[in-house]
CSV table of C-alpha atoms in Angstrom, one decimal:
chain,number,residue,atom,x,y,z
A,1,MET,CA,-13.8,-30.5,1.6
A,2,GLN,CA,-17.6,-30.4,1.3
A,3,GLU,CA,-18.2,-32.5,4.5
A,4,PHE,CA,-15.4,-30.4,6.1
A,5,PHE,CA,-17.0,-26.7,5.2
A,6,LYS,CA,-20.6,-28.3,6.6
A,7,ALA,CA,-18.7,-29.0,9.8
A,8,LYS,CA,-17.6,-25.5,9.8
A,9,LYS,CA,-20.9,-23.6,8.3
A,10,LYS,CA,-21.1,-21.3,11.4
A,11,GLU,CA,-17.8,-20.4,11.5
A,12,ILE,CA,-17.9,-19.2,7.8
A,13,GLU,CA,-21.1,-17.1,8.8
A,14,GLU,CA,-19.0,-15.7,11.3
A,15,GLN,CA,-16.8,-14.5,8.8
A,16,ASP,CA,-14.0,-16.6,10.2
A,17,LEU,CA,-13.0,-19.1,7.4
A,18,PRO,CA,-10.9,-22.2,8.2
A,19,TYR,CA,-7.3,-22.7,7.2
A,20,LEU,CA,-7.4,-25.6,5.3
A,21,GLY,CA,-3.1,-26.0,5.0
A,22,SER,CA,-3.0,-25.3,1.4
A,23,TYR,CA,-1.3,-21.9,0.0
A,24,GLN,CA,-4.7,-21.2,-2.3
A,25,ASN,CA,-6.8,-21.7,1.1
A,26,ARG,CA,-4.1,-19.6,2.8
A,27,ILE,CA,-5.2,-16.8,0.1
A,28,VAL,CA,-8.9,-17.1,0.8
A,29,TYR,CA,-8.3,-16.9,4.4
A,30,ASP,CA,-5.9,-13.7,4.4
A,31,ILE,CA,-8.6,-11.8,1.6
A,32,VAL,CA,-11.7,-12.3,3.9
A,33,LYS,CA,-10.1,-12.0,6.9
A,34,GLY,CA,-8.3,-8.7,6.0
A,35,MET,CA,-11.0,-7.0,4.2
A,36,THR,CA,-12.1,-3.6,5.1
A,37,LEU,CA,-15.8,-4.1,4.3
A,38,ALA,CA,-16.1,-6.7,6.7
A,39,LYS,CA,-17.7,-4.4,9.4
A,40,PRO,CA,-18.6,-1.0,8.0
A,41,ASN,CA,-20.4,1.5,9.6
A,42,THR,CA,-21.7,3.2,6.5
A,43,THR,CA,-25.5,4.0,6.8
A,44,TRP,CA,-27.4,5.1,3.5
A,45,ASN,CA,-27.9,8.7,5.4
A,46,ASP,CA,-24.1,9.1,5.1
A,47,ILE,CA,-24.7,9.0,1.6
A,48,CYS,CA,-25.6,12.2,-0.3
A,49,GLY,CA,-27.6,12.4,-3.1
A,50,MET,CA,-28.3,9.0,-5.4
A,51,ASP,CA,-31.7,8.6,-4.3
A,52,LYS,CA,-32.5,6.1,-7.2
A,53,GLU,CA,-29.4,4.2,-6.8
A,54,LYS,CA,-30.2,3.4,-3.6
A,55,TYR,CA,-33.7,2.8,-3.8
A,56,LEU,CA,-32.8,0.2,-6.6
A,57,ILE,CA,-29.9,-1.8,-4.8
A,58,GLN,CA,-32.7,-1.7,-1.6
A,59,GLN,CA,-35.2,-3.3,-4.0
A,60,ASP,CA,-33.4,-6.1,-5.7
A,61,ALA,CA,-30.7,-6.7,-2.7
A,62,ILE,CA,-32.3,-5.6,0.6
A,63,MET,CA,-36.2,-6.1,0.5
A,64,PRO,CA,-36.2,-9.6,-0.6
A,65,ILE,CA,-33.9,-10.9,2.4
A,66,ILE,CA,-36.5,-8.9,4.5
A,67,LEU,CA,-39.6,-10.7,2.7
A,68,SER,CA,-37.9,-14.2,2.9
A,69,GLU,CA,-37.2,-13.6,6.7
A,70,SER,CA,-40.6,-12.1,7.5
A,71,LYS,CA,-44.1,-14.5,8.4
A,72,MET,CA,-45.2,-13.9,5.1
A,73,GLU,CA,-43.1,-16.9,4.3
A,74,VAL,CA,-42.4,-15.6,0.5
A,75,SER,CA,-39.3,-16.7,-0.7
A,76,ILE,CA,-37.5,-14.2,-2.8
A,77,ASN,CA,-33.7,-14.2,-4.0
A,78,SER,CA,-31.9,-11.2,-4.0
A,79,LYS,CA,-30.9,-10.0,-7.5
A,80,ASP,CA,-27.0,-10.0,-8.4
A,81,LEU,CA,-25.9,-6.3,-8.9
A,82,PHE,CA,-23.6,-4.7,-11.6
A,83,ILE,CA,-22.6,-1.3,-10.3
A,84,PHE,CA,-20.6,1.0,-12.6
A,85,GLY,CA,-19.8,4.3,-13.2
A,86,PRO,CA,-16.6,6.8,-13.5
A,87,SER,CA,-13.9,6.7,-10.4
A,88,GLY,CA,-14.7,8.3,-7.4
A,89,VAL,CA,-18.6,8.7,-7.6
A,90,GLY,CA,-19.1,6.5,-4.4
A,91,LYS,CA,-19.5,3.1,-5.5
A,92,THR,CA,-17.7,1.3,-2.6
A,93,LEU,CA,-19.4,3.5,-0.7
A,94,LEU,CA,-22.8,2.2,-1.6
A,95,VAL,CA,-21.8,-1.2,-1.1
A,96,GLN,CA,-20.3,-0.4,2.6
A,97,ALA,CA,-24.0,1.0,3.2
A,98,LEU,CA,-25.3,-2.7,1.7
A,99,VAL,CA,-23.0,-4.8,3.8
A,100,ALA,CA,-23.6,-2.8,6.7
A,101,GLN,CA,-27.6,-3.3,6.6
A,102,LEU,CA,-27.5,-6.6,5.6
A,103,LYS,CA,-24.8,-7.7,8.5
A,104,SER,CA,-23.5,-10.3,6.0
A,105,PRO,CA,-20.3,-12.0,5.5
A,106,VAL,CA,-18.7,-10.6,2.7
A,107,PHE,CA,-16.1,-12.1,0.4
A,108,LEU,CA,-13.9,-9.8,-1.8
A,109,ILE,CA,-12.3,-10.6,-5.1
A,110,GLU,CA,-10.1,-7.9,-6.1
A,111,ALA,CA,-9.7,-8.6,-10.0
A,112,LYS,CA,-6.8,-6.7,-10.4
A,113,ASP,CA,-4.9,-8.4,-7.3
A,114,PHE,CA,-6.3,-11.8,-8.8
A,115,VAL,CA,-4.6,-11.2,-12.1
A,116,ASP,CA,-1.5,-9.2,-11.3
A,117,THR,CA,-0.7,-10.9,-8.1
A,118,TYR,CA,-2.1,-14.6,-7.5
A,119,LYS,CA,-2.0,-15.6,-11.6
A,120,LYS,CA,-1.8,-19.3,-11.7
A,121,GLN,CA,-3.8,-19.8,-8.5
A,122,SER,CA,-6.5,-17.2,-9.2
A,123,VAL,CA,-8.9,-19.9,-10.8
A,124,THR,CA,-8.7,-22.3,-7.5
A,125,VAL,CA,-8.8,-19.3,-5.1
A,126,ILE,CA,-12.0,-17.9,-6.9
A,127,LYS,CA,-13.2,-21.4,-6.8
A,128,ARG,CA,-12.8,-21.9,-3.2
A,129,ILE,CA,-14.4,-18.6,-2.1
A,130,PHE,CA,-17.4,-19.4,-4.3
A,131,THR,CA,-17.5,-23.2,-2.3
A,132,ALA,CA,-17.1,-21.2,1.3
A,133,ALA,CA,-19.7,-18.6,0.4
A,134,SER,CA,-22.2,-21.6,-1.0
A,135,PHE,CA,-22.1,-22.5,2.8
A,136,CYS,CA,-22.9,-19.1,3.9
A,137,HIS,CA,-26.9,-17.6,4.2
A,138,ARG,CA,-27.4,-14.6,2.4
A,139,ALA,CA,-23.5,-13.8,1.7
A,140,ILE,CA,-22.0,-11.4,-0.7
A,141,VAL,CA,-19.6,-12.1,-2.9
A,142,LEU,CA,-18.2,-8.8,-4.2
A,143,ILE,CA,-16.0,-8.4,-7.2
A,144,ASN,CA,-14.1,-5.3,-7.5
A,145,ASP,CA,-12.5,-3.8,-10.6
A,146,TRP,CA,-14.6,-6.1,-12.9
A,147,ASP,CA,-13.4,-4.9,-16.2
A,148,CYS,CA,-9.6,-6.2,-14.9
A,149,PHE,CA,-10.8,-9.6,-15.7
A,150,TYR,CA,-11.0,-8.3,-19.5
A,151,PRO,CA,-7.6,-7.3,-20.9
A,152,GLN,CA,-7.7,-4.5,-23.4
A,153,ALA,CA,-5.3,-6.7,-25.7
A,154,PRO,CA,-6.9,-10.0,-25.7
A,155,ARG,CA,-4.5,-13.0,-25.7
A,156,GLN,CA,-4.8,-16.2,-27.7
A,157,GLY,CA,-5.7,-19.6,-26.8
A,158,PRO,CA,-6.9,-20.5,-23.0
A,159,THR,CA,-5.7,-18.1,-20.6
A,160,ILE,CA,-6.4,-17.1,-16.7
A,161,GLU,CA,-8.7,-14.4,-17.6
A,162,ASN,CA,-10.9,-16.7,-20.0
A,163,GLU,CA,-10.9,-19.4,-16.6
A,164,ILE,CA,-12.0,-17.0,-14.2
A,165,ARG,CA,-14.7,-15.4,-16.6
A,166,ALA,CA,-16.0,-19.1,-17.3
A,167,GLU,CA,-16.0,-19.5,-13.5
A,168,ILE,CA,-18.1,-16.4,-12.6
A,169,SER,CA,-20.3,-16.7,-15.9
A,170,ARG,CA,-21.3,-20.0,-14.1
A,171,GLN,CA,-21.9,-18.7,-11.0
A,172,LEU,CA,-24.0,-16.0,-12.3
A,173,ILE,CA,-26.4,-18.3,-14.0
A,174,ASN,CA,-26.3,-21.1,-11.2
A,175,GLU,CA,-29.9,-20.2,-9.4
A,176,ASP,CA,-29.0,-22.7,-6.6
A,177,ARG,CA,-26.4,-21.0,-4.7
A,178,LYS,CA,-28.6,-17.6,-4.7
A,179,THR,CA,-30.0,-18.8,-0.7
A,180,SER,CA,-26.8,-18.8,0.2
A,181,PHE,CA,-24.8,-15.7,-1.5
A,182,PHE,CA,-25.3,-13.0,-4.3
A,183,ILE,CA,-22.6,-11.6,-6.2
A,184,VAL,CA,-21.8,-7.6,-6.6
A,185,GLY,CA,-19.7,-6.5,-9.5
A,186,VAL,CA,-18.2,-3.1,-9.4
A,187,THR,CA,-16.5,-1.3,-12.1
A,188,SER,CA,-15.6,1.8,-13.8
A,189,ARG,CA,-15.0,0.9,-17.2
A,190,PRO,CA,-18.2,-1.1,-18.1
A,191,ASP,CA,-17.5,-0.8,-21.8
A,192,ASP,CA,-14.6,-3.7,-21.1
A,193,CYS,CA,-16.8,-6.1,-19.9
A,194,LYS,CA,-17.6,-7.7,-23.1
A,195,PHE,CA,-19.7,-10.3,-21.1
A,196,SER,CA,-22.8,-11.6,-22.8
A,197,ILE,CA,-24.1,-12.5,-19.2
A,198,LEU,CA,-24.4,-8.8,-18.5
A,199,ASN,CA,-27.2,-8.3,-21.0
A,200,SER,CA,-28.8,-10.9,-18.4
A,201,ARG,CA,-32.3,-9.5,-17.1
A,202,ALA,CA,-31.5,-11.3,-13.8
A,203,LEU,CA,-28.2,-8.7,-13.3
A,204,THR,CA,-29.6,-5.8,-12.1
A,205,LYS,CA,-27.2,-2.9,-13.4
A,206,ILE,CA,-27.1,0.2,-11.8
A,207,TYR,CA,-25.5,3.6,-13.2
A,208,ILE,CA,-23.7,5.7,-10.5
A,209,PRO,CA,-23.8,9.3,-12.6
A,210,PRO,CA,-21.0,12.1,-11.2
A,211,PRO,CA,-22.9,14.0,-8.6
A,212,ASN,CA,-25.3,16.9,-10.0
A,213,LEU,CA,-25.9,20.2,-8.4
A,214,GLU,CA,-27.9,19.3,-5.4
A,215,THR,CA,-25.3,16.7,-4.5
A,216,ARG,CA,-22.6,18.7,-4.6
A,217,GLN,CA,-24.5,21.4,-2.8
A,218,ALA,CA,-25.0,18.7,0.1
A,219,LEU,CA,-21.6,17.3,0.2
A,220,LEU,CA,-20.4,20.9,0.5
A,221,ASN,CA,-22.9,21.1,3.7
A,222,LYS,CA,-22.0,17.8,5.1
A,223,TYR,CA,-18.4,18.2,5.2
A,224,LEU,CA,-18.2,22.2,6.1
A,225,LYS,CA,-20.9,21.0,8.9
A,226,GLY,CA,-18.7,21.6,12.3
A,227,VAL,CA,-15.9,23.4,10.3
A,228,SER,CA,-15.6,27.2,11.0
A,229,HIS,CA,-15.9,29.0,7.7
A,230,ASN,CA,-16.7,32.7,6.4
A,231,LEU,CA,-18.6,31.2,3.2
A,232,THR,CA,-22.3,32.9,2.4
A,233,TYR,CA,-24.6,31.2,0.9
A,234,ALA,CA,-23.6,32.8,-2.5
A,235,ASP,CA,-20.0,31.6,-1.9
A,236,ILE,CA,-21.3,28.0,-1.3
A,237,LYS,CA,-23.4,28.5,-4.5
A,238,GLU,CA,-20.1,29.6,-6.7
A,239,LEU,CA,-18.4,26.7,-5.1
A,240,VAL,CA,-21.0,24.5,-6.4
A,241,LEU,CA,-21.2,25.9,-10.0
A,242,ARG,CA,-17.5,25.8,-10.3
A,243,MET,CA,-17.2,22.2,-9.4
A,244,ASP,CA,-19.2,21.0,-12.3
A,245,GLY,CA,-17.6,17.6,-13.5
A,246,PHE,CA,-16.1,16.8,-10.0
A,247,VAL,CA,-17.0,13.7,-8.8
A,248,SER,CA,-17.5,12.9,-5.2
A,249,SER,CA,-14.0,12.0,-4.2
A,250,ASP,CA,-12.9,15.2,-5.9
A,251,ILE,CA,-15.4,17.4,-3.4
A,252,ILE,CA,-14.2,15.7,-0.6
A,253,ALA,CA,-10.6,16.4,-1.8
A,254,THR,CA,-11.3,20.4,-2.5
A,255,ILE,CA,-12.5,20.5,1.0
A,256,ASN,CA,-9.6,18.9,2.9
A,257,HIS,CA,-7.2,20.7,1.1
A,258,ALA,CA,-8.9,23.7,1.7
A,259,CYS,CA,-9.1,23.1,5.6
A,260,TYR,CA,-5.4,22.8,5.6
A,261,GLU,CA,-5.0,26.5,3.9
A,262,PRO,CA,-5.2,28.2,7.5
A,263,MET,CA,-2.9,25.4,9.2
A,264,ARG,CA,-0.2,26.5,6.5
A,265,GLU,CA,-0.8,30.2,6.7
A,266,ALA,CA,0.3,29.5,10.6
A,267,GLN,CA,3.1,27.6,9.7
A,268,LYS,CA,4.6,30.6,7.6
A,269,ALA,CA,3.7,32.7,10.4
A,270,THR,CA,6.6,34.8,12.0
A,271,HIS,CA,3.9,36.7,15.1
A,272,PHE,CA,1.2,35.7,16.6
A,273,ARG,CA,-0.9,37.7,19.2
A,274,LEU,CA,-2.7,36.7,22.4
A,275,ILE,CA,-6.7,36.6,22.2
A,276,ASN,CA,-9.4,35.4,24.7
A,277,GLU,CA,-11.5,32.5,23.3
A,278,LYS,CA,-14.3,31.0,25.5
A,279,LYS,CA,-12.0,31.8,28.7
A,280,GLN,CA,-9.1,30.6,27.3
A,281,GLN,CA,-5.9,32.3,26.0
A,282,LYS,CA,-5.1,31.3,22.6
A,283,TYR,CA,-2.6,32.6,19.7
A,284,GLU,CA,-3.6,33.4,16.4
A,285,ALA,CA,-1.4,34.7,13.2
A,286,CYS,CA,-0.9,38.4,12.8
A,287,ASN,CA,1.2,40.7,10.8
A,288,GLU,CA,4.3,42.3,12.7
A,289,SER,CA,2.5,45.6,14.4
A,290,GLN,CA,-0.3,43.5,16.1
A,291,GLY,CA,1.9,40.7,17.9
A,292,GLU,CA,5.1,39.3,19.3
A,293,GLU,CA,7.9,37.6,17.5
A,294,MET,CA,7.5,33.8,17.7
A,295,SER,CA,7.5,30.4,15.6
A,296,PHE,CA,4.3,28.3,14.9
A,297,LEU,CA,6.6,25.6,16.8
A,298,ASP,CA,6.3,27.5,19.9
A,299,ILE,CA,2.8,27.3,20.6
A,300,PRO,CA,1.3,24.0,22.3
A,301,ARG,CA,-1.4,22.7,19.7
A,302,GLU,CA,-4.7,23.5,22.2
A,303,ASN,CA,-3.1,27.0,22.5
A,304,LEU,CA,-3.1,27.7,18.3
A,305,LYS,CA,-6.2,29.9,17.2
A,306,LEU,CA,-6.7,28.9,13.5
A,307,ARG,CA,-8.6,31.6,11.2
A,308,SER,CA,-11.5,30.4,9.6
A,309,LEU,CA,-12.0,29.3,6.1
A,310,LYS,CA,-12.7,31.5,3.5
A,311,PHE,CA,-13.5,31.3,-0.5
A,312,GLU,CA,-10.1,32.0,-1.3
A,313,ASP,CA,-9.0,29.0,0.6
A,314,PHE,CA,-11.1,26.7,-2.1
A,315,GLU,CA,-9.9,28.3,-5.3
A,316,VAL,CA,-6.0,27.8,-3.8
A,317,ALA,CA,-7.2,24.1,-3.5
A,318,MET,CA,-8.9,23.4,-6.6
A,319,LYS,CA,-5.8,24.1,-8.3
A,320,LYS,CA,-4.1,21.7,-6.5
A,321,VAL,CA,-6.6,18.7,-6.3
A,322,ASN,CA,-5.7,15.9,-8.9
A,323,ILE,CA,-9.2,15.8,-10.4
A,324,LYS,CA,-10.4,12.3,-11.0
A,325,GLY,CA,-13.5,13.0,-13.0
A,326,ASN,CA,-12.2,11.7,-16.1
A,327,ALA,CA,-14.4,13.2,-19.2
A,328,GLN,CA,-14.0,9.8,-21.5
A,329,GLU,CA,-14.7,7.7,-18.5
A,330,ILE,CA,-17.7,9.8,-17.5
A,331,TYR,CA,-18.9,9.9,-21.4
A,332,ASP,CA,-18.1,6.0,-21.7
A,333,CYS,CA,-20.2,5.1,-18.3
A,334,GLU,CA,-23.1,7.3,-19.8
A,335,GLU,CA,-23.3,5.9,-23.0
A,336,TYR,CA,-23.2,2.5,-21.7
A,337,SER,CA,-26.0,3.2,-19.4
A,338,LYS,CA,-28.3,4.3,-22.1
A,339,ARG,CA,-27.6,0.8,-23.9
A,340,VAL,CA,-28.5,-1.2,-20.9
């Protein structure tokens, strides 16, 4: 197998893993080929806030590669990263920006899939992934939901999880593989990862907290850009304060729900009036005395004029959004960050 991978090194670096014929290698092939992070377009500027966290990732993962490839002939390897924080704060977005800048091959290990789906083949598949990554240059092995390798009710005797943890531990302390790939672990439950190797100084631990006031306002401004709304500066400030405890995905979901409110009103409307907008005739919803009776479905989409967003739309949206910001999860992550 070693000779085969050496002969196929170029294909591996181009994220085109060989199919060796066995069931386990078919899984490896499918995992990498089907990965959504393979060619992301995310840039660091797309991420609101998190300046400290972005700096740590760039310093420990990107700068060593830039220095190694420069004319300075400095040989520095990227550090392995352990990124943790509550669900929905933007951990995956940071990894996407890292992958986009490095343009590296990415090997995804979805911990939940390995434990629940692949079962007995999990250890073999993970070993094959690490073997394939070892013949790349500056590849990334991404372990998502790392905590799934640590069941809350530990079982006695040898288990698949124990074997997987042993293999990952062996790779973390293996200095020879660092010119080929580095490991990025992501979890929202760091306390469950009772892993002695996580205390190693060679592993950079990065806490992604819920967005602060400035980041929440930046998210609102970013996603409202280009959207017609009647929000004043005071309205946005009030929304930012009300969203205390929201994670980034909650804020984005709230904006999306609010943007649907004008459409929902148009669907319920029974009367529409004709208006001129930029030399085009359009219909907007109105009361019975101002327009003619017609249905939302009678109007072509390009001729429909929706009203602008207003503050009340966000009040309705905040009641509908299923908030991901789990207080206990946030507290546990903050406490863990203090210990490390």
